[in-house]
Coordinates of C-alpha atoms and ligand atoms in Angstrom, one line a residue:
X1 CA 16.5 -53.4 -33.5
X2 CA 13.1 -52.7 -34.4
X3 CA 14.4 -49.2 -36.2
X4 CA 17.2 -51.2 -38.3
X5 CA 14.4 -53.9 -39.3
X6 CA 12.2 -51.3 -40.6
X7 CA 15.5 -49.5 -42.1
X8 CA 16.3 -52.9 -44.1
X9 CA 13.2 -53.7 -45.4
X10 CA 13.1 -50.0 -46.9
X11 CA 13.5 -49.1 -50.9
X12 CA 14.4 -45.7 -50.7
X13 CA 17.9 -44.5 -50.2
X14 CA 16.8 -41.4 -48.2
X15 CA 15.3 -44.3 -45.2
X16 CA 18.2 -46.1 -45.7
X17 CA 20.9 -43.0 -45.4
X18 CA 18.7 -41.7 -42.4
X19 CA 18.7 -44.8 -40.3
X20 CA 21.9 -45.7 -41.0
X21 CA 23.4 -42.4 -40.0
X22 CA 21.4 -43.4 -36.7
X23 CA 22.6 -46.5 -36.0
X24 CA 26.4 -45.7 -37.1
X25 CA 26.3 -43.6 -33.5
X26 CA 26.2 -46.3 -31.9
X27 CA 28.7 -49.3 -31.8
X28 CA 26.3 -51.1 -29.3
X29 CA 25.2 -53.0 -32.3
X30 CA 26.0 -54.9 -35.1
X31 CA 24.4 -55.6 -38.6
X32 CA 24.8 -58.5 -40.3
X33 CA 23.9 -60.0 -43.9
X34 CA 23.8 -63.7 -44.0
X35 CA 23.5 -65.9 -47.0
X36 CA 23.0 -68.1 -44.2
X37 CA 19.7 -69.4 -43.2
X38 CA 18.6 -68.1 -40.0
X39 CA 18.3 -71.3 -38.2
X40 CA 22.0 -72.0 -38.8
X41 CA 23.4 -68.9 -37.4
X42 CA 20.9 -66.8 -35.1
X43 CA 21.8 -68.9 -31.5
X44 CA 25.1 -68.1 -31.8
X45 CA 24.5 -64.2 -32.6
X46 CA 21.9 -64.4 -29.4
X47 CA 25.0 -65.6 -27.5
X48 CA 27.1 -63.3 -29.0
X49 CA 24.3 -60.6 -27.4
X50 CA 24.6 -61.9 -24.0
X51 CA 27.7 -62.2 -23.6
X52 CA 28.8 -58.3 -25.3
X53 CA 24.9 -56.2 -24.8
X54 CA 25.9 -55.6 -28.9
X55 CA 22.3 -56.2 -30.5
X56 CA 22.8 -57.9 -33.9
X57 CA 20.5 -57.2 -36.4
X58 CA 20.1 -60.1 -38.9
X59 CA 19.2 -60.0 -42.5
X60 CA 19.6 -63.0 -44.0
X61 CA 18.9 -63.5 -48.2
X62 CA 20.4 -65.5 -51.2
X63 CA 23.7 -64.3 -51.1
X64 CA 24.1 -62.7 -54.6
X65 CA 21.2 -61.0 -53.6
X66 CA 23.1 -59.4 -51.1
X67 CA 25.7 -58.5 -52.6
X68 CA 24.3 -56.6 -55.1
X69 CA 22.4 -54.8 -51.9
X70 CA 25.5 -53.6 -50.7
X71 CA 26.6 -52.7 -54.2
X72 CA 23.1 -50.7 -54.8
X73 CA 23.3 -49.3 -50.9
X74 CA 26.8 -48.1 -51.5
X75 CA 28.7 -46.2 -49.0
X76 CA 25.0 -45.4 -47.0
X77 CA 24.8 -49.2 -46.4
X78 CA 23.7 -50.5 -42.7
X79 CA 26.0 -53.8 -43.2
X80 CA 28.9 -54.5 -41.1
X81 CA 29.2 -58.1 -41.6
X82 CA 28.9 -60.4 -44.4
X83 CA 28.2 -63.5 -44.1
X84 CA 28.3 -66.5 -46.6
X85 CA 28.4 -70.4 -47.4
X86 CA 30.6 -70.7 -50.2
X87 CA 34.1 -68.7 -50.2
X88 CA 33.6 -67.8 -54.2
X89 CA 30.6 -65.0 -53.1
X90 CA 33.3 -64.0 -50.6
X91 CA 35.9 -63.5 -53.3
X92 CA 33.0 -61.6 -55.0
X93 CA 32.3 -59.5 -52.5
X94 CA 35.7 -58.1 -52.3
X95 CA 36.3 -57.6 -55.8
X96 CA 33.2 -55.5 -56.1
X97 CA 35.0 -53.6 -53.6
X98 CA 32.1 -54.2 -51.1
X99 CA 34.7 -55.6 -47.8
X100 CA 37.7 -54.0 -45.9
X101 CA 40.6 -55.3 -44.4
X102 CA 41.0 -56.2 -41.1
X103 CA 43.3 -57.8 -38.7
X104 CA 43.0 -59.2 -35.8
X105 CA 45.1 -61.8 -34.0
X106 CA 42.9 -64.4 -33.2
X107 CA 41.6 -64.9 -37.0
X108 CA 45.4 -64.8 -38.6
X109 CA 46.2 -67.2 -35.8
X110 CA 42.8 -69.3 -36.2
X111 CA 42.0 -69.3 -39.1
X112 CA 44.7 -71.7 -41.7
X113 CA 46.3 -69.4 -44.2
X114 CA 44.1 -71.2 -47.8
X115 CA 41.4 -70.5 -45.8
X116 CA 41.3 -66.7 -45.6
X117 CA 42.1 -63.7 -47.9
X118 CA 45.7 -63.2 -47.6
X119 CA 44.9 -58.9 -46.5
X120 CA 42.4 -59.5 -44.4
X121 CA 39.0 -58.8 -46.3
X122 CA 37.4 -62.5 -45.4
X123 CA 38.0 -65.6 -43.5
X124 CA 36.4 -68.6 -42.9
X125 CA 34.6 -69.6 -39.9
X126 CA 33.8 -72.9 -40.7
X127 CA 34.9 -75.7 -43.4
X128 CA 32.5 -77.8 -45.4
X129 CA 33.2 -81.5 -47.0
X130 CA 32.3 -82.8 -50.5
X131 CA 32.6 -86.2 -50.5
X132 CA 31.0 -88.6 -52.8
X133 CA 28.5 -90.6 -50.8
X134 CA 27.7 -94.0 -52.6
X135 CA 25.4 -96.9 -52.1
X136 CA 27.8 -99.5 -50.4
X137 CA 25.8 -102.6 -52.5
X138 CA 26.4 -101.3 -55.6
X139 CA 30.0 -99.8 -55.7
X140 CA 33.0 -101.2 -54.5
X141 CA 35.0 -99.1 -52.1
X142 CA 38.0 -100.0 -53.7
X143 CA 37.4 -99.0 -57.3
X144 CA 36.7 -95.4 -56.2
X145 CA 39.6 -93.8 -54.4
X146 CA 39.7 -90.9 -56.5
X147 CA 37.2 -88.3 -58.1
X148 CA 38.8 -89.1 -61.3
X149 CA 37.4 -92.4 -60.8
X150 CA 34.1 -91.1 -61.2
X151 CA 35.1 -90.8 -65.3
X152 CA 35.5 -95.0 -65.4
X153 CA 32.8 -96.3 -68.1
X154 CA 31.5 -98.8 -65.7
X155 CA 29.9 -96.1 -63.6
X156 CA 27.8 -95.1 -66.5
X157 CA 23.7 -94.0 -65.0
X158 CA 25.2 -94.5 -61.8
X159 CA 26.4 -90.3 -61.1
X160 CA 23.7 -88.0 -59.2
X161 CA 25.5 -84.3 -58.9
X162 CA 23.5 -80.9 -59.1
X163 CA 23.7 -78.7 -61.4
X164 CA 27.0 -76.5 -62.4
X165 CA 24.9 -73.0 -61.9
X166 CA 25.6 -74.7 -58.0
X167 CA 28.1 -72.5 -56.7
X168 CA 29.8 -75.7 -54.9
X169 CA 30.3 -77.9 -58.2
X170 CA 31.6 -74.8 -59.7
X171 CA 34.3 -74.1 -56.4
X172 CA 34.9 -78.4 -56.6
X173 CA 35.9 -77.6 -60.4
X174 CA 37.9 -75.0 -59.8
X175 CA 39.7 -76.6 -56.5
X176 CA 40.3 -79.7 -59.0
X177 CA 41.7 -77.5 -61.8
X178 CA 44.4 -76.3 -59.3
X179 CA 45.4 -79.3 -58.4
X180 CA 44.9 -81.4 -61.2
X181 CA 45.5 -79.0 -64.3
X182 CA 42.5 -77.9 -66.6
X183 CA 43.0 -80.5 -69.3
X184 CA 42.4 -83.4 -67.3
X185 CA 39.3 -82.2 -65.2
X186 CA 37.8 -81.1 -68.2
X187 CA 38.4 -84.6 -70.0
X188 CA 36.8 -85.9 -66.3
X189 CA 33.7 -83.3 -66.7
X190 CA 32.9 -84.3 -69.7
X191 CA 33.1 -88.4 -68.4
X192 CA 30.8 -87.5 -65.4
X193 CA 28.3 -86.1 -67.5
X194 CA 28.2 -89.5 -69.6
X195 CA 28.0 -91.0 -66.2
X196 CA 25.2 -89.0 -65.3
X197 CA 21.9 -91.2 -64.1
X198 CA 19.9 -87.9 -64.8
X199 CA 20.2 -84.6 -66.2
X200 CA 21.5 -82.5 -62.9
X201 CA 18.2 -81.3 -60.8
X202 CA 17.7 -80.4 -56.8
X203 CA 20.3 -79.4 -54.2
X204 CA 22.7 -81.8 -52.1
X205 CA 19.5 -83.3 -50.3
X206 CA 18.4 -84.7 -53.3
X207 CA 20.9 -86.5 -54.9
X208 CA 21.3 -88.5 -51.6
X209 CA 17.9 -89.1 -51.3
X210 CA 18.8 -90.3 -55.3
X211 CA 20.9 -92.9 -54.4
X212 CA 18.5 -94.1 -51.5
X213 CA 16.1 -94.7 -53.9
X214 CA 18.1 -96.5 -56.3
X215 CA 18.2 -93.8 -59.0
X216 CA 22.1 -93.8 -59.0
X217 CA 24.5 -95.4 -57.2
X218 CA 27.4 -92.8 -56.4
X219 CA 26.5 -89.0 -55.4
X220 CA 28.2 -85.5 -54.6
X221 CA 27.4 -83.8 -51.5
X222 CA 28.4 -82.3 -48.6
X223 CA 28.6 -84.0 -45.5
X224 CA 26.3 -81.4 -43.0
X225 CA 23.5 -82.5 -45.6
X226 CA 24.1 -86.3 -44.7
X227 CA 24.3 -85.3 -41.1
X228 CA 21.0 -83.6 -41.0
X229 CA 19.2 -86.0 -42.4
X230 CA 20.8 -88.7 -40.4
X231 CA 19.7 -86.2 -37.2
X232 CA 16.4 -85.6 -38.9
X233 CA 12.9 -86.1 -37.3
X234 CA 11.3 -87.5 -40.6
X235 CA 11.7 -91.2 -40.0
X236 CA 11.9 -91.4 -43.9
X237 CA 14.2 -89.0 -44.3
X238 CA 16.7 -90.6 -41.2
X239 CA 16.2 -94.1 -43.2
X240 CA 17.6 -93.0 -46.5
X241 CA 20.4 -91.4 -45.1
X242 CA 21.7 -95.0 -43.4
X243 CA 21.3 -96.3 -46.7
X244 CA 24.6 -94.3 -48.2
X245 CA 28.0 -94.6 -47.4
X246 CA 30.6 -91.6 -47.0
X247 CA 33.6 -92.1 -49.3
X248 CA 37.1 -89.6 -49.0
X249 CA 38.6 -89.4 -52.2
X250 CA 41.9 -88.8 -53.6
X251 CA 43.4 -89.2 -49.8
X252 CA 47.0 -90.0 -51.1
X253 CA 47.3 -87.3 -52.9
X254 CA 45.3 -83.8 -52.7
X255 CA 42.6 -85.0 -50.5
X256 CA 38.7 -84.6 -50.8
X257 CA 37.2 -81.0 -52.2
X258 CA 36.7 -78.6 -48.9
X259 CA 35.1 -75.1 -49.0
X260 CA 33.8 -73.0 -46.2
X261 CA 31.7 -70.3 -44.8
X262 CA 33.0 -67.5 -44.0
X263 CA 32.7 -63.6 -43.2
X264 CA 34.0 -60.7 -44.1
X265 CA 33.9 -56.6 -43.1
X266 CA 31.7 -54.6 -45.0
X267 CA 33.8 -51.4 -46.7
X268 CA 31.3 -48.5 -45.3
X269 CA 30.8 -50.3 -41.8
X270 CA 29.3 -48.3 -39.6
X271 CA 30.1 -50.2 -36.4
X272 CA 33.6 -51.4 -37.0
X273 CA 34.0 -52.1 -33.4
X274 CA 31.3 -53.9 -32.7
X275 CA 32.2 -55.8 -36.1
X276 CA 35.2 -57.0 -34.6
X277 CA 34.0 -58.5 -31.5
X278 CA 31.9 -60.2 -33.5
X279 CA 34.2 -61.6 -36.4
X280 CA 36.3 -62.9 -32.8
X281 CA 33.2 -64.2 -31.1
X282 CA 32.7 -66.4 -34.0
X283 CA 36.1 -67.9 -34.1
X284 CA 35.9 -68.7 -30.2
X285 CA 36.2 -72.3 -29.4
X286 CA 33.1 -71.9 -27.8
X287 CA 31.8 -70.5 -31.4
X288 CA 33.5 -73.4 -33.1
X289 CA 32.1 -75.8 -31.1
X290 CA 28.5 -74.8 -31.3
X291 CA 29.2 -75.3 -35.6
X292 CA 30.6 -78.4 -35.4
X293 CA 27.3 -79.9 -33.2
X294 CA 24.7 -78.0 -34.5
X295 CA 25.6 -77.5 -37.7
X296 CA 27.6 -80.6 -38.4
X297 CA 30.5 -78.0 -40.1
X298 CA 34.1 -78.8 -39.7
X299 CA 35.5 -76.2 -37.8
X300 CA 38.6 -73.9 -38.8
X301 CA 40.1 -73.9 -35.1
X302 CA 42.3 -76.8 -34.0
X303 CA 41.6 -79.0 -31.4
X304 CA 37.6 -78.5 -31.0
X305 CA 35.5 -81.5 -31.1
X306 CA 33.4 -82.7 -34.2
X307 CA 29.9 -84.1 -33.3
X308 CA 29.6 -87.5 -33.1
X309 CA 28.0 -87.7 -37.2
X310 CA 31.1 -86.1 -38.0
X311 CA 33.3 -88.5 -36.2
X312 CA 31.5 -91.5 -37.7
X313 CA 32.2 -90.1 -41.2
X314 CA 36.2 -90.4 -40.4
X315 CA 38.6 -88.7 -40.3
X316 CA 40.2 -87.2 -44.0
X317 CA 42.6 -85.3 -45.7
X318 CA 41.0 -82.3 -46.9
X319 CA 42.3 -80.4 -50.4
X320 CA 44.7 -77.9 -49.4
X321 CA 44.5 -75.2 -52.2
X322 CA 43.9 -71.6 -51.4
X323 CA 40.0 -70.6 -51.6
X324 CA 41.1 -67.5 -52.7
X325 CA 42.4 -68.8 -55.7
X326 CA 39.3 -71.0 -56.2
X327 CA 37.1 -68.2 -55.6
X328 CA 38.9 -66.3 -58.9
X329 CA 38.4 -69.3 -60.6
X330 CA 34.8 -70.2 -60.4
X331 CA 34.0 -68.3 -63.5
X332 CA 36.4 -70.4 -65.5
X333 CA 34.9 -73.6 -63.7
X334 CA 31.4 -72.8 -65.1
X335 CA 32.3 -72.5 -69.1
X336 CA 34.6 -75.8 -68.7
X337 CA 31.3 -77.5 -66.9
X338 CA 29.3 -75.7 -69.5
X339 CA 31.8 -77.1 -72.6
X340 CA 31.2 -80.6 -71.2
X341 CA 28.3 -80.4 -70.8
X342 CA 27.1 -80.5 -67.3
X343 CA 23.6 -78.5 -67.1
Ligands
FE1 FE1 24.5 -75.8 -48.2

């Protein structure tokens, strides 16, 4: 553990081709980079360890930054597992040619065919809502069944949505361009930005704490936001979140914008084996349960239970469209969000 630390927090390639040659003797561990925050994934890799003896090493980092680790660490790179929140890194990863293949029963049968890479190189471990979460006072249920909705003239100063560098506008946009055709989302980009109460600023958090305050009346987030805050120990915090209401778009037709986290098998991997015990820890029911109460995620597997936040949101159709083919299409999602305007 201690050596691998030291080993990631090195510059030099000659540390890193030394210590990696070291550990890849050894499959009794495993080395993950996570785009997740630590808090959000190390108990479950600490159960993993008790229950296998397979150490995990964790490195955990913005998740471009990452990638362009692996990229710069090449084939001498420690990482076996990738780890991120948003399946368009994943697609990233694997076109940089930085993830392998792998198959293993329990993923292809766990894991819903749009929600992994058709050969094998990622697959998600957990799904993630995007709602709009609105003010129940000030908008009417009724009017706003459908994200198109969000273009109606009457919602003008009402919108608060981060910005389109956000990796999960730019994944919503592209999820809506499959299903919806480019034309019309871009007609309904360039709407929302008219609608806009602010120029886009802050994360998810933010624009819910936005519509608490009264700045806007209708925002986009995902739901494990709304969940921690309405779990929070900030009294403040806990209080704004009651204030908004959880609304499921577009649920007679394609259903309300999903992505995921997910994970994926580094190319050079120096503990394969290990690597695979722990891709099929993580899609355990056990696994799946722990994200769905800790972490408020939805998880992949059938028939585990949501935490009770979750289950007071309701129950929704999610958008069915592959995240493989929204992951090739973020880029595209940008410069039509850029074109209309949305900062
Ligand atoms: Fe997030």
């Amino acid at each position: 553990m201690k050596l691998i630390s030291m080993l990631l927090v090195a510059t030099t390639t000659l540390s890193g081709f030394a210590a990696s040659n070291a550990v890849a003797q050894s499959d009794e561990v495993v080395n993950v980079y996570s785009a997740r925050k630590e808090a959000l994934i190390k108990p479950l890799l600490d159960q993993f360890t008790e229950s296998t003896g397979i150490e995990v090493n964790l490195v955990t980092g913005n998740a471009d930054a990452l990638i362009s680790r692996m990229q710069s660490e090449g084939q001498f790179s420690p990482v076996d597992i990738l780890l991120t929140t948003d399946a368009g890194r994943l697609v990233r990863a694997q076109e940089a040619g930085l993830t392998q293949a792998i198959q293993l029963d329990v993923l292809t049968q766990g894991v819903p065919a749009h929600l992994r890479d058709e050969a094998g190189h990622w697959y998600a471990l957990t799904k993630r809502a995007r709602p709009l979460m609105i003010n129940p006072n000030k908008v009417d249920k009724a009017d706003l069944t459908s994200i198109f909705d969000l273009a109606k003239p009457h919602y003008k100063d009402q919108i608060c949505v981060r910005s389109s560098s956000n990796i999960y506008n730019q994944s919503m946009v592209a999820a809506l361009v499959l299903d919806a055709g480019k034309d019309k989302v871009e007609n309904w980009a360039e709407a929302v930005v008219d609608n806009m109460a602010r120029s886009p600023k802050g994360g998810d958090r933010d624009q819910i704490k936005a519509v608490a305050a009264g700045q806007c009346s209708i925002a986009i987030a995902n739901t494990y936001y709304l969940a921690g805050m309405l779990s929070s120990d900030d009294p403040t915090e806990k209080a704004q979140a009651e204030q908004v209401e959880v609304v499921w778009t577009d649920q007679d037709s394609f259903g309300t914008h999903i992505n995921i986290s997910g994970a994926a098998v580094a190319k050079h991997a120096p503990n394969k084996d290990a690597a695979l015990q722990l891709m099929a820890f993580m899609i355990t029911p056990e696994s799946q349960q722990w994200y769905a109460q800790q972490n408020h995620e939805y998880p992949v597997l059938e028939g585990v239970e949501w935490s009770p936040l979750m289950q007071a949101f309701g129950e929704f159709k999610p958008q069915s469209v592959s995240l493989k083919a929204v992951g090739k299409g973020n880029a595209q999602a940008l410069m039509l969000m850029d074109r209309a305007g949305w900062k």
